[in-house]
């Protein structure tokens, strides 16, 4: 049975991805940091539907925690086929109001997290003779967003990270791709009021906000054999918001 580790899978896009991969036969390692109850509920839901999932706690910005998480995944499953680095945080503030702590935390979760998770996952994939690494960036990492300089920097960094790693790991039969969602209706957007969300939907050529499942479907495709000749790519899942 193929195994996927999804970071930040307790809620939102990660949780929808966990359900979709489980429904498609993967054993799913559900990483969470703070939301232990929703991670455990998700494990129960997947198990009740006949799937195989378990929860693993780690702050992805903590090297030791990531290394322990990887050990427990490999102990339980014996292999890792797919890594999805999806964990993320958002913060809206002028750059001049952003504290050094907020700045470092933003880069820590998104970029250090990608580095720690990939570095821990690659040896297991090499042992398998290949694998798939997927990162979740954002359209703001492509265009930049006002009042989200830290977030945009982290997400742009993730795109460079994914492209460079794709070149490095291609000869080892490990593909690395990135999805760059547009506005997806999850907790991450909860600071935006209803009018703003409505405006964003209207600004989107497909005239709606994205769902977590929209992103999960793209990730499932990129993890599939059908995508075996695709690497180093950034796939926009944004309803045409950014073309
Ligand atoms: P969400 O609903 O707020 O969920 C965020 C997830 O990340 C949670 O499961 C959370 O886990 C986890 N997380 C946060 N910090 C973590 C840490 N230090 N270690 C491990 N897990 C951590 O957000 P979402 O919308 O699903 O976002 C998922 C990804 O998509 C993020 O990378 C985000 O930047 C990206 N994205 C989202 C949108 C959007 O419009 N929603 C658009 C573009 C890109 P706990 O609750 O357990 O701490």
PDB file of C-alpha atoms and ligand atoms in Angstrom:
ATOM      1  CA  UNK A   1       0.000   0.000   0.000  1.00  0.00           C
ATOM      2  CA  UNK A   2       1.371   3.443  -0.916  1.00  0.00           C
ATOM      3  CA  UNK A   3       2.020   5.866   1.907  1.00  0.00           C
ATOM      4  CA  UNK A   4       1.619   9.640   1.913  1.00  0.00           C
ATOM      5  CA  UNK A   5       2.677  12.070   4.622  1.00  0.00           C
ATOM      6  CA  UNK A   6       0.691  15.307   4.514  1.00  0.00           C
ATOM      7  CA  UNK A   7       1.826  18.193   6.693  1.00  0.00           C
ATOM      8  CA  UNK A   8      -0.871  20.451   8.088  1.00  0.00           C
ATOM      9  CA  UNK A   9      -3.563  17.851   7.471  1.00  0.00           C
ATOM     10  CA  UNK A  10      -5.695  18.509  10.545  1.00  0.00           C
ATOM     11  CA  UNK A  11      -7.820  21.112   8.752  1.00  0.00           C
ATOM     12  CA  UNK A  12      -8.593  22.755   5.411  1.00  0.00           C
ATOM     13  CA  UNK A  13      -6.738  21.731   2.260  1.00  0.00           C
ATOM     14  CA  UNK A  14      -4.591  19.155   4.077  1.00  0.00           C
ATOM     15  CA  UNK A  15      -7.624  17.427   5.594  1.00  0.00           C
ATOM     16  CA  UNK A  16      -9.443  17.251   2.233  1.00  0.00           C
ATOM     17  CA  UNK A  17      -6.257  15.870   0.674  1.00  0.00           C
ATOM     18  CA  UNK A  18      -5.953  13.244   3.404  1.00  0.00           C
ATOM     19  CA  UNK A  19      -9.529  12.058   2.728  1.00  0.00           C
ATOM     20  CA  UNK A  20      -9.010  11.960  -1.027  1.00  0.00           C
ATOM     21  CA  UNK A  21      -5.719  10.048  -0.847  1.00  0.00           C
ATOM     22  CA  UNK A  22      -7.224   7.574   1.665  1.00  0.00           C
ATOM     23  CA  UNK A  23     -10.208   7.035  -0.640  1.00  0.00           C
ATOM     24  CA  UNK A  24      -7.690   6.273  -3.389  1.00  0.00           C
ATOM     25  CA  UNK A  25      -5.964   3.548  -1.424  1.00  0.00           C
ATOM     26  CA  UNK A  26      -3.110   5.385   0.288  1.00  0.00           C
ATOM     27  CA  UNK A  27      -2.128   4.929   3.911  1.00  0.00           C
ATOM     28  CA  UNK A  28      -2.209   8.521   5.135  1.00  0.00           C
ATOM     29  CA  UNK A  29       0.016  10.032   7.813  1.00  0.00           C
ATOM     30  CA  UNK A  30      -1.848  13.104   9.022  1.00  0.00           C
ATOM     31  CA  UNK A  31       0.548  15.658  10.449  1.00  0.00           C
ATOM     32  CA  UNK A  32      -0.883  18.261  12.806  1.00  0.00           C
ATOM     33  CA  UNK A  33       0.583  20.712  15.251  1.00  0.00           C
ATOM     34  CA  UNK A  34      -2.120  22.278  17.459  1.00  0.00           C
ATOM     35  CA  UNK A  35      -5.412  20.756  16.282  1.00  0.00           C
ATOM     36  CA  UNK A  36      -5.119  17.342  17.893  1.00  0.00           C
ATOM     37  CA  UNK A  37      -8.892  16.837  18.146  1.00  0.00           C
ATOM     38  CA  UNK A  38      -9.616  17.539  14.504  1.00  0.00           C
ATOM     39  CA  UNK A  39      -6.673  15.344  13.451  1.00  0.00           C
ATOM     40  CA  UNK A  40      -8.041  12.463  15.544  1.00  0.00           C
ATOM     41  CA  UNK A  41     -11.574  13.027  14.219  1.00  0.00           C
ATOM     42  CA  UNK A  42     -10.204  12.867  10.689  1.00  0.00           C
ATOM     43  CA  UNK A  43      -8.409   9.580  11.426  1.00  0.00           C
ATOM     44  CA  UNK A  44     -11.693   8.147  12.763  1.00  0.00           C
ATOM     45  CA  UNK A  45     -13.622   9.386   9.732  1.00  0.00           C
ATOM     46  CA  UNK A  46     -11.128   7.833   7.290  1.00  0.00           C
ATOM     47  CA  UNK A  47     -10.971   4.584   9.252  1.00  0.00           C
ATOM     48  CA  UNK A  48     -14.777   4.362   9.419  1.00  0.00           C
ATOM     49  CA  UNK A  49     -14.866   4.706   5.633  1.00  0.00           C
ATOM     50  CA  UNK A  50     -12.483   1.722   5.318  1.00  0.00           C
ATOM     51  CA  UNK A  51      -9.280   3.718   4.842  1.00  0.00           C
ATOM     52  CA  UNK A  52      -5.979   3.640   6.690  1.00  0.00           C
ATOM     53  CA  UNK A  53      -4.754   6.783   8.460  1.00  0.00           C
ATOM     54  CA  UNK A  54      -2.958   7.843  11.585  1.00  0.00           C
ATOM     55  CA  UNK A  55      -2.046  11.177  13.143  1.00  0.00           C
ATOM     56  CA  UNK A  56       1.489  12.429  13.848  1.00  0.00           C
ATOM     57  CA  UNK A  57       2.209  15.602  15.770  1.00  0.00           C
ATOM     58  CA  UNK A  58       5.084  17.880  14.786  1.00  0.00           C
ATOM     59  CA  UNK A  59       5.808  21.548  14.415  1.00  0.00           C
ATOM     60  CA  UNK A  60       7.275  21.438  10.917  1.00  0.00           C
ATOM     61  CA  UNK A  61       9.511  24.381  11.761  1.00  0.00           C
ATOM     62  CA  UNK A  62      11.278  22.226  14.363  1.00  0.00           C
ATOM     63  CA  UNK A  63      13.995  20.005  12.924  1.00  0.00           C
ATOM     64  CA  UNK A  64      13.959  17.493  15.785  1.00  0.00           C
ATOM     65  CA  UNK A  65      10.161  17.186  15.719  1.00  0.00           C
ATOM     66  CA  UNK A  66      10.201  16.556  11.961  1.00  0.00           C
ATOM     67  CA  UNK A  67      12.892  13.926  12.299  1.00  0.00           C
ATOM     68  CA  UNK A  68      10.871  12.121  15.005  1.00  0.00           C
ATOM     69  CA  UNK A  69       7.713  12.380  12.892  1.00  0.00           C
ATOM     70  CA  UNK A  70       9.493  10.767   9.941  1.00  0.00           C
ATOM     71  CA  UNK A  71      10.823   7.975  12.167  1.00  0.00           C
ATOM     72  CA  UNK A  72       7.324   7.179  13.426  1.00  0.00           C
ATOM     73  CA  UNK A  73       5.890   7.200   9.877  1.00  0.00           C
ATOM     74  CA  UNK A  74       8.607   4.831   8.664  1.00  0.00           C
ATOM     75  CA  UNK A  75       8.232   2.612  11.721  1.00  0.00           C
ATOM     76  CA  UNK A  76       4.505   2.230  11.081  1.00  0.00           C
ATOM     77  CA  UNK A  77       4.539   2.016   7.282  1.00  0.00           C
ATOM     78  CA  UNK A  78       8.057   0.920   6.330  1.00  0.00           C
ATOM     79  CA  UNK A  79       8.013   3.235   3.309  1.00  0.00           C
ATOM     80  CA  UNK A  80       7.152   6.713   2.111  1.00  0.00           C
ATOM     81  CA  UNK A  81       5.894   7.209  -1.437  1.00  0.00           C
ATOM     82  CA  UNK A  82       4.559  10.760  -1.341  1.00  0.00           C
ATOM     83  CA  UNK A  83       5.348  13.800   0.799  1.00  0.00           C
ATOM     84  CA  UNK A  84       3.016  16.787   0.654  1.00  0.00           C
ATOM     85  CA  UNK A  85       4.308  19.860   2.431  1.00  0.00           C
ATOM     86  CA  UNK A  86       1.081  21.759   2.914  1.00  0.00           C
ATOM     87  CA  UNK A  87       1.345  23.177   6.465  1.00  0.00           C
ATOM     88  CA  UNK A  88       1.031  26.918   6.495  1.00  0.00           C
ATOM     89  CA  UNK A  89       0.152  30.052   8.396  1.00  0.00           C
ATOM     90  CA  UNK A  90      -0.934  33.475   7.189  1.00  0.00           C
ATOM     91  CA  UNK A  91      -0.585  36.918   8.644  1.00  0.00           C
ATOM     92  CA  UNK A  92      -1.767  40.207   7.205  1.00  0.00           C
ATOM     93  CA  UNK A  93       0.259  43.231   8.245  1.00  0.00           C
ATOM     94  CA  UNK A  94       2.288  46.029   6.750  1.00  0.00           C
ATOM     95  CA  UNK A  95       5.929  45.043   6.471  1.00  0.00           C
ATOM     96  CA  UNK A  96       6.799  47.860   8.878  1.00  0.00           C
ATOM     97  CA  UNK A  97       4.425  46.345  11.463  1.00  0.00           C
ATOM     98  CA  UNK A  98       5.764  42.811  11.028  1.00  0.00           C
ATOM     99  CA  UNK A  99       7.915  41.772  13.968  1.00  0.00           C
ATOM    100  CA  UNK A 100      11.113  39.791  13.477  1.00  0.00           C
ATOM    101  CA  UNK A 101       9.405  36.914  15.333  1.00  0.00           C
ATOM    102  CA  UNK A 102       6.465  36.931  12.872  1.00  0.00           C
ATOM    103  CA  UNK A 103       8.844  37.143   9.924  1.00  0.00           C
ATOM    104  CA  UNK A 104      10.984  34.223  11.110  1.00  0.00           C
ATOM    105  CA  UNK A 105       7.953  32.120  12.019  1.00  0.00           C
ATOM    106  CA  UNK A 106       6.469  32.641   8.539  1.00  0.00           C
ATOM    107  CA  UNK A 107       9.683  31.529   6.854  1.00  0.00           C
ATOM    108  CA  UNK A 108      10.124  28.814   9.476  1.00  0.00           C
ATOM    109  CA  UNK A 109       6.796  27.043   8.884  1.00  0.00           C
ATOM    110  CA  UNK A 110       6.808  27.317   5.091  1.00  0.00           C
ATOM    111  CA  UNK A 111      10.475  27.152   4.117  1.00  0.00           C
ATOM    112  CA  UNK A 112      12.373  25.560   7.011  1.00  0.00           C
ATOM    113  CA  UNK A 113       9.422  23.147   7.134  1.00  0.00           C
ATOM    114  CA  UNK A 114       9.933  22.202   3.477  1.00  0.00           C
ATOM    115  CA  UNK A 115      13.662  21.768   4.023  1.00  0.00           C
ATOM    116  CA  UNK A 116      13.296  19.633   7.177  1.00  0.00           C
ATOM    117  CA  UNK A 117      10.484  17.479   5.754  1.00  0.00           C
ATOM    118  CA  UNK A 118      12.176  16.876   2.397  1.00  0.00           C
ATOM    119  CA  UNK A 119      15.567  16.202   3.946  1.00  0.00           C
ATOM    120  CA  UNK A 120      13.974  13.626   6.237  1.00  0.00           C
ATOM    121  CA  UNK A 121      11.858  12.042   3.468  1.00  0.00           C
ATOM    122  CA  UNK A 122      14.396  11.748   0.643  1.00  0.00           C
ATOM    123  CA  UNK A 123      16.441   8.805   2.051  1.00  0.00           C
ATOM    124  CA  UNK A 124      13.265   6.691   2.336  1.00  0.00           C
ATOM    125  CA  UNK A 125      12.286   7.593  -1.244  1.00  0.00           C
ATOM    126  CA  UNK A 126      15.770   6.756  -2.529  1.00  0.00           C
ATOM    127  CA  UNK A 127      15.452   3.383  -0.815  1.00  0.00           C
ATOM    128  CA  UNK A 128      12.133   2.835  -2.675  1.00  0.00           C
ATOM    129  CA  UNK A 129      13.686   3.769  -6.016  1.00  0.00           C
ATOM    130  CA  UNK A 130      11.594   6.916  -6.366  1.00  0.00           C
ATOM    131  CA  UNK A 131       8.884   9.104  -4.947  1.00  0.00           C
ATOM    132  CA  UNK A 132       6.799  12.234  -5.269  1.00  0.00           C
ATOM    133  CA  UNK A 133       7.263  15.468  -3.394  1.00  0.00           C
ATOM    134  CA  UNK A 134       4.549  18.103  -3.560  1.00  0.00           C
ATOM    135  CA  UNK A 135       4.596  21.548  -2.041  1.00  0.00           C
ATOM    136  CA  UNK A 136       1.704  23.933  -1.514  1.00  0.00           C
ATOM    137  CA  UNK A 137       2.647  27.500  -2.406  1.00  0.00           C
ATOM    138  CA  UNK A 138       0.156  30.251  -3.299  1.00  0.00           C
ATOM    139  CA  UNK A 139      -0.622  32.554  -6.198  1.00  0.00           C
ATOM    140  CA  UNK A 140       0.691  35.300  -3.892  1.00  0.00           C
ATOM    141  CA  UNK A 141       4.080  33.599  -4.100  1.00  0.00           C
ATOM    142  CA  UNK A 142       3.920  34.259  -7.858  1.00  0.00           C
ATOM    143  CA  UNK A 143       2.522  37.816  -7.872  1.00  0.00           C
ATOM    144  CA  UNK A 144       3.137  39.121  -4.337  1.00  0.00           C
ATOM    145  CA  UNK A 145       0.348  40.457  -2.119  1.00  0.00           C
ATOM    146  CA  UNK A 146       0.227  43.800  -0.355  1.00  0.00           C
ATOM    147  CA  UNK A 147       0.232  43.421   3.456  1.00  0.00           C
ATOM    148  CA  UNK A 148       1.484  39.867   2.995  1.00  0.00           C
ATOM    149  CA  UNK A 149       5.152  40.444   2.209  1.00  0.00           C
ATOM    150  CA  UNK A 150       6.317  37.745   4.618  1.00  0.00           C
ATOM    151  CA  UNK A 151       3.753  35.224   3.320  1.00  0.00           C
ATOM    152  CA  UNK A 152       4.506  36.088  -0.327  1.00  0.00           C
ATOM    153  CA  UNK A 153       8.256  35.756   0.309  1.00  0.00           C
ATOM    154  CA  UNK A 154       7.829  32.364   1.949  1.00  0.00           C
ATOM    155  CA  UNK A 155       5.580  31.105  -0.846  1.00  0.00           C
ATOM    156  CA  UNK A 156       7.894  32.462  -3.585  1.00  0.00           C
ATOM    157  CA  UNK A 157      10.763  30.737  -1.804  1.00  0.00           C
ATOM    158  CA  UNK A 158       8.825  27.504  -1.866  1.00  0.00           C
ATOM    159  CA  UNK A 159       8.509  27.748  -5.651  1.00  0.00           C
ATOM    160  CA  UNK A 160      12.284  28.194  -6.057  1.00  0.00           C
ATOM    161  CA  UNK A 161      12.862  25.388  -3.572  1.00  0.00           C
ATOM    162  CA  UNK A 162      10.597  23.018  -5.524  1.00  0.00           C
ATOM    163  CA  UNK A 163      12.106  23.829  -8.926  1.00  0.00           C
ATOM    164  CA  UNK A 164      15.681  23.422  -7.676  1.00  0.00           C
ATOM    165  CA  UNK A 165      14.916  20.198  -5.831  1.00  0.00           C
ATOM    166  CA  UNK A 166      13.183  18.811  -8.935  1.00  0.00           C
ATOM    167  CA  UNK A 167      16.444  19.219 -10.866  1.00  0.00           C
ATOM    168  CA  UNK A 168      18.459  17.659  -8.074  1.00  0.00           C
ATOM    169  CA  UNK A 169      16.176  14.648  -7.592  1.00  0.00           C
ATOM    170  CA  UNK A 170      15.134  13.943 -11.191  1.00  0.00           C
ATOM    171  CA  UNK A 171      17.954  11.434 -11.755  1.00  0.00           C
ATOM    172  CA  UNK A 172      16.747   9.592  -8.630  1.00  0.00           C
ATOM    173  CA  UNK A 173      13.231   9.187 -10.051  1.00  0.00           C
ATOM    174  CA  UNK A 174      11.743  11.577  -7.499  1.00  0.00           C
ATOM    175  CA  UNK A 175       9.472  14.240  -8.957  1.00  0.00           C
ATOM    176  CA  UNK A 176       8.939  17.565  -7.187  1.00  0.00           C
ATOM    177  CA  UNK A 177       5.982  19.743  -8.078  1.00  0.00           C
ATOM    178  CA  UNK A 178       4.199  22.660  -6.529  1.00  0.00           C
ATOM    179  CA  UNK A 179       0.581  23.757  -6.475  1.00  0.00           C
ATOM    180  CA  UNK A 180      -0.197  27.449  -6.164  1.00  0.00           C
ATOM    181  CA  UNK A 181      -3.803  27.827  -5.003  1.00  0.00           C
ATOM    182  CA  UNK A 182      -5.837  30.988  -5.442  1.00  0.00           C
ATOM    183  CA  UNK A 183      -8.436  31.935  -2.854  1.00  0.00           C
ATOM    184  CA  UNK A 184      -9.606  28.756  -1.158  1.00  0.00           C
ATOM    185  CA  UNK A 185     -12.439  28.854   1.349  1.00  0.00           C
ATOM    186  CA  UNK A 186     -10.783  27.555   4.553  1.00  0.00           C
ATOM    187  CA  UNK A 187     -10.034  28.787   8.072  1.00  0.00           C
ATOM    188  CA  UNK A 188      -7.055  30.637   6.605  1.00  0.00           C
ATOM    189  CA  UNK A 189      -9.473  33.142   5.064  1.00  0.00           C
ATOM    190  CA  UNK A 190     -11.509  33.560   8.268  1.00  0.00           C
ATOM    191  CA  UNK A 191     -10.053  37.021   8.906  1.00  0.00           C
ATOM    192  CA  UNK A 192     -11.649  38.228   5.642  1.00  0.00           C
ATOM    193  CA  UNK A 193     -15.251  39.494   5.914  1.00  0.00           C
ATOM    194  CA  UNK A 194     -18.134  38.204   3.780  1.00  0.00           C
ATOM    195  CA  UNK A 195     -18.029  41.199   1.402  1.00  0.00           C
ATOM    196  CA  UNK A 196     -14.326  40.704   0.732  1.00  0.00           C
ATOM    197  CA  UNK A 197     -14.864  36.992   0.059  1.00  0.00           C
ATOM    198  CA  UNK A 198     -17.755  37.836  -2.283  1.00  0.00           C
ATOM    199  CA  UNK A 199     -15.553  40.363  -4.097  1.00  0.00           C
ATOM    200  CA  UNK A 200     -12.769  37.807  -4.483  1.00  0.00           C
ATOM    201  CA  UNK A 201     -15.232  35.282  -5.911  1.00  0.00           C
ATOM    202  CA  UNK A 202     -16.499  37.872  -8.399  1.00  0.00           C
ATOM    203  CA  UNK A 203     -12.932  38.765  -9.406  1.00  0.00           C
ATOM    204  CA  UNK A 204     -12.288  35.090 -10.204  1.00  0.00           C
ATOM    205  CA  UNK A 205     -13.072  34.239 -13.863  1.00  0.00           C
ATOM    206  CA  UNK A 206     -14.794  31.017 -12.770  1.00  0.00           C
ATOM    207  CA  UNK A 207     -16.948  33.183 -10.447  1.00  0.00           C
ATOM    208  CA  UNK A 208     -16.438  31.238  -7.251  1.00  0.00           C
ATOM    209  CA  UNK A 209     -13.948  30.631  -4.480  1.00  0.00           C
ATOM    210  CA  UNK A 210     -11.882  27.461  -4.580  1.00  0.00           C
ATOM    211  CA  UNK A 211     -12.562  24.542  -2.283  1.00  0.00           C
ATOM    212  CA  UNK A 212     -10.078  22.370  -0.433  1.00  0.00           C
ATOM    213  CA  UNK A 213     -11.156  19.515  -2.700  1.00  0.00           C
ATOM    214  CA  UNK A 214     -10.167  21.520  -5.800  1.00  0.00           C
ATOM    215  CA  UNK A 215      -6.610  21.627  -4.474  1.00  0.00           C
ATOM    216  CA  UNK A 216      -6.690  18.014  -3.255  1.00  0.00           C
ATOM    217  CA  UNK A 217      -7.655  16.840  -6.765  1.00  0.00           C
ATOM    218  CA  UNK A 218      -4.617  18.591  -8.263  1.00  0.00           C
ATOM    219  CA  UNK A 219      -2.347  17.050  -5.633  1.00  0.00           C
ATOM    220  CA  UNK A 220      -3.749  13.565  -6.268  1.00  0.00           C
ATOM    221  CA  UNK A 221      -3.067  13.959  -9.982  1.00  0.00           C
ATOM    222  CA  UNK A 222       0.501  15.166  -9.422  1.00  0.00           C
ATOM    223  CA  UNK A 223       1.133  12.193  -7.114  1.00  0.00           C
ATOM    224  CA  UNK A 224      -0.220   9.732  -9.688  1.00  0.00           C
ATOM    225  CA  UNK A 225       1.590   7.685 -12.317  1.00  0.00           C
ATOM    226  CA  UNK A 226      -0.225   9.790 -14.951  1.00  0.00           C
ATOM    227  CA  UNK A 227       2.010  12.672 -13.847  1.00  0.00           C
ATOM    228  CA  UNK A 228       5.248  10.688 -13.947  1.00  0.00           C
ATOM    229  CA  UNK A 229       6.880  12.934 -16.620  1.00  0.00           C
ATOM    230  CA  UNK A 230       5.907  16.156 -14.851  1.00  0.00           C
ATOM    231  CA  UNK A 231       8.456  17.679 -12.499  1.00  0.00           C
ATOM    232  CA  UNK A 232       9.554  21.138 -11.411  1.00  0.00           C
ATOM    233  CA  UNK A 233       6.160  22.611 -12.300  1.00  0.00           C
ATOM    234  CA  UNK A 234       3.908  25.092 -10.544  1.00  0.00           C
ATOM    235  CA  UNK A 235       0.242  24.293 -11.077  1.00  0.00           C
ATOM    236  CA  UNK A 236      -2.158  27.165 -10.426  1.00  0.00           C
ATOM    237  CA  UNK A 237      -5.445  26.098  -8.844  1.00  0.00           C
ATOM    238  CA  UNK A 238      -7.102  29.497  -8.870  1.00  0.00           C
ATOM    239  CA  UNK A 239     -10.199  29.547 -11.084  1.00  0.00           C
ATOM    240  CA  UNK A 240      -8.340  31.733 -13.581  1.00  0.00           C
ATOM    241  CA  UNK A 241      -7.586  34.492 -11.007  1.00  0.00           C
ATOM    242  CA  UNK A 242      -3.983  34.468 -12.162  1.00  0.00           C
ATOM    243  CA  UNK A 243      -3.190  33.373 -15.700  1.00  0.00           C
TER     244      UNK A 243
HETATM  245  P1  LIG B   1      -5.789  26.200   7.363  1.00  0.00           P
HETATM  246  O1  LIG B   1      -7.176  25.726   7.170  1.00  0.00           O
HETATM  247  O2  LIG B   1      -5.512  27.377   8.236  1.00  0.00           O
HETATM  248  O3  LIG B   1      -4.896  24.954   7.841  1.00  0.00           O
HETATM  249  C1  LIG B   1      -3.529  25.134   8.085  1.00  0.00           C
HETATM  250  C2  LIG B   1      -2.933  23.787   8.438  1.00  0.00           C
HETATM  251  O4  LIG B   1      -1.513  23.976   8.639  1.00  0.00           O
HETATM  252  C3  LIG B   1      -3.508  23.213   9.731  1.00  0.00           C
HETATM  253  O5  LIG B   1      -3.698  21.831   9.572  1.00  0.00           O
HETATM  254  C4  LIG B   1      -2.413  23.504  10.751  1.00  0.00           C
HETATM  255  O6  LIG B   1      -2.316  22.521  11.757  1.00  0.00           O
HETATM  256  C5  LIG B   1      -1.172  23.391   9.878  1.00  0.00           C
HETATM  257  N1  LIG B   1      -0.019  24.052  10.483  1.00  0.00           N
HETATM  258  C6  LIG B   1       0.164  25.360  10.755  1.00  0.00           C
HETATM  259  N2  LIG B   1       1.360  25.551  11.341  1.00  0.00           N
HETATM  260  C7  LIG B   1       1.940  24.328  11.454  1.00  0.00           C
HETATM  261  C8  LIG B   1       3.170  23.876  11.967  1.00  0.00           C
HETATM  262  N3  LIG B   1       4.060  24.710  12.490  1.00  0.00           N
HETATM  263  N4  LIG B   1       3.443  22.547  11.917  1.00  0.00           N
HETATM  264  C9  LIG B   1       2.538  21.663  11.389  1.00  0.00           C
HETATM  265  N5  LIG B   1       1.353  22.046  10.887  1.00  0.00           N
HETATM  266  C10 LIG B   1       1.060  23.361  10.915  1.00  0.00           C
HETATM  267  O7  LIG B   1      -5.127  26.599   5.960  1.00  0.00           O
HETATM  268  P2  LIG B   1      -5.367  26.029   4.480  1.00  0.00           P
HETATM  269  O8  LIG B   1      -6.118  27.067   3.737  1.00  0.00           O
HETATM  270  O9  LIG B   1      -5.836  24.632   4.493  1.00  0.00           O
HETATM  271  O10 LIG B   1      -3.852  26.113   3.954  1.00  0.00           O
HETATM  272  C11 LIG B   1      -3.094  24.974   3.604  1.00  0.00           C
HETATM  273  C12 LIG B   1      -1.940  25.447   2.739  1.00  0.00           C
HETATM  274  O11 LIG B   1      -2.453  26.065   1.566  1.00  0.00           O
HETATM  275  C13 LIG B   1      -1.052  26.496   3.418  1.00  0.00           C
HETATM  276  O12 LIG B   1       0.283  26.274   3.107  1.00  0.00           O
HETATM  277  C14 LIG B   1      -1.539  27.792   2.805  1.00  0.00           C
HETATM  278  O13 LIG B   1      -0.554  28.798   2.836  1.00  0.00           O
HETATM  279  C15 LIG B   1      -1.873  27.334   1.402  1.00  0.00           C
HETATM  280  N6  LIG B   1      -2.787  28.218   0.683  1.00  0.00           N
HETATM  281  C16 LIG B   1      -4.030  28.476   1.173  1.00  0.00           C
HETATM  282  C17 LIG B   1      -4.870  29.343   0.458  1.00  0.00           C
HETATM  283  C18 LIG B   1      -6.249  29.702   0.938  1.00  0.00           C
HETATM  284  O14 LIG B   1      -6.848  30.629   0.356  1.00  0.00           O
HETATM  285  N7  LIG B   1      -6.819  29.035   1.925  1.00  0.00           N
HETATM  286  C19 LIG B   1      -4.425  29.905  -0.741  1.00  0.00           C
HETATM  287  C20 LIG B   1      -3.156  29.603  -1.203  1.00  0.00           C
HETATM  288  C21 LIG B   1      -2.350  28.756  -0.487  1.00  0.00           C
HETATM  289  P3  LIG B   1      -2.788  22.717  13.302  1.00  0.00           P
HETATM  290  O15 LIG B   1      -4.118  23.414  13.272  1.00  0.00           O
HETATM  291  O16 LIG B   1      -2.846  21.311  13.795  1.00  0.00           O
HETATM  292  O17 LIG B   1      -1.711  23.538  13.967  1.00  0.00           O
END
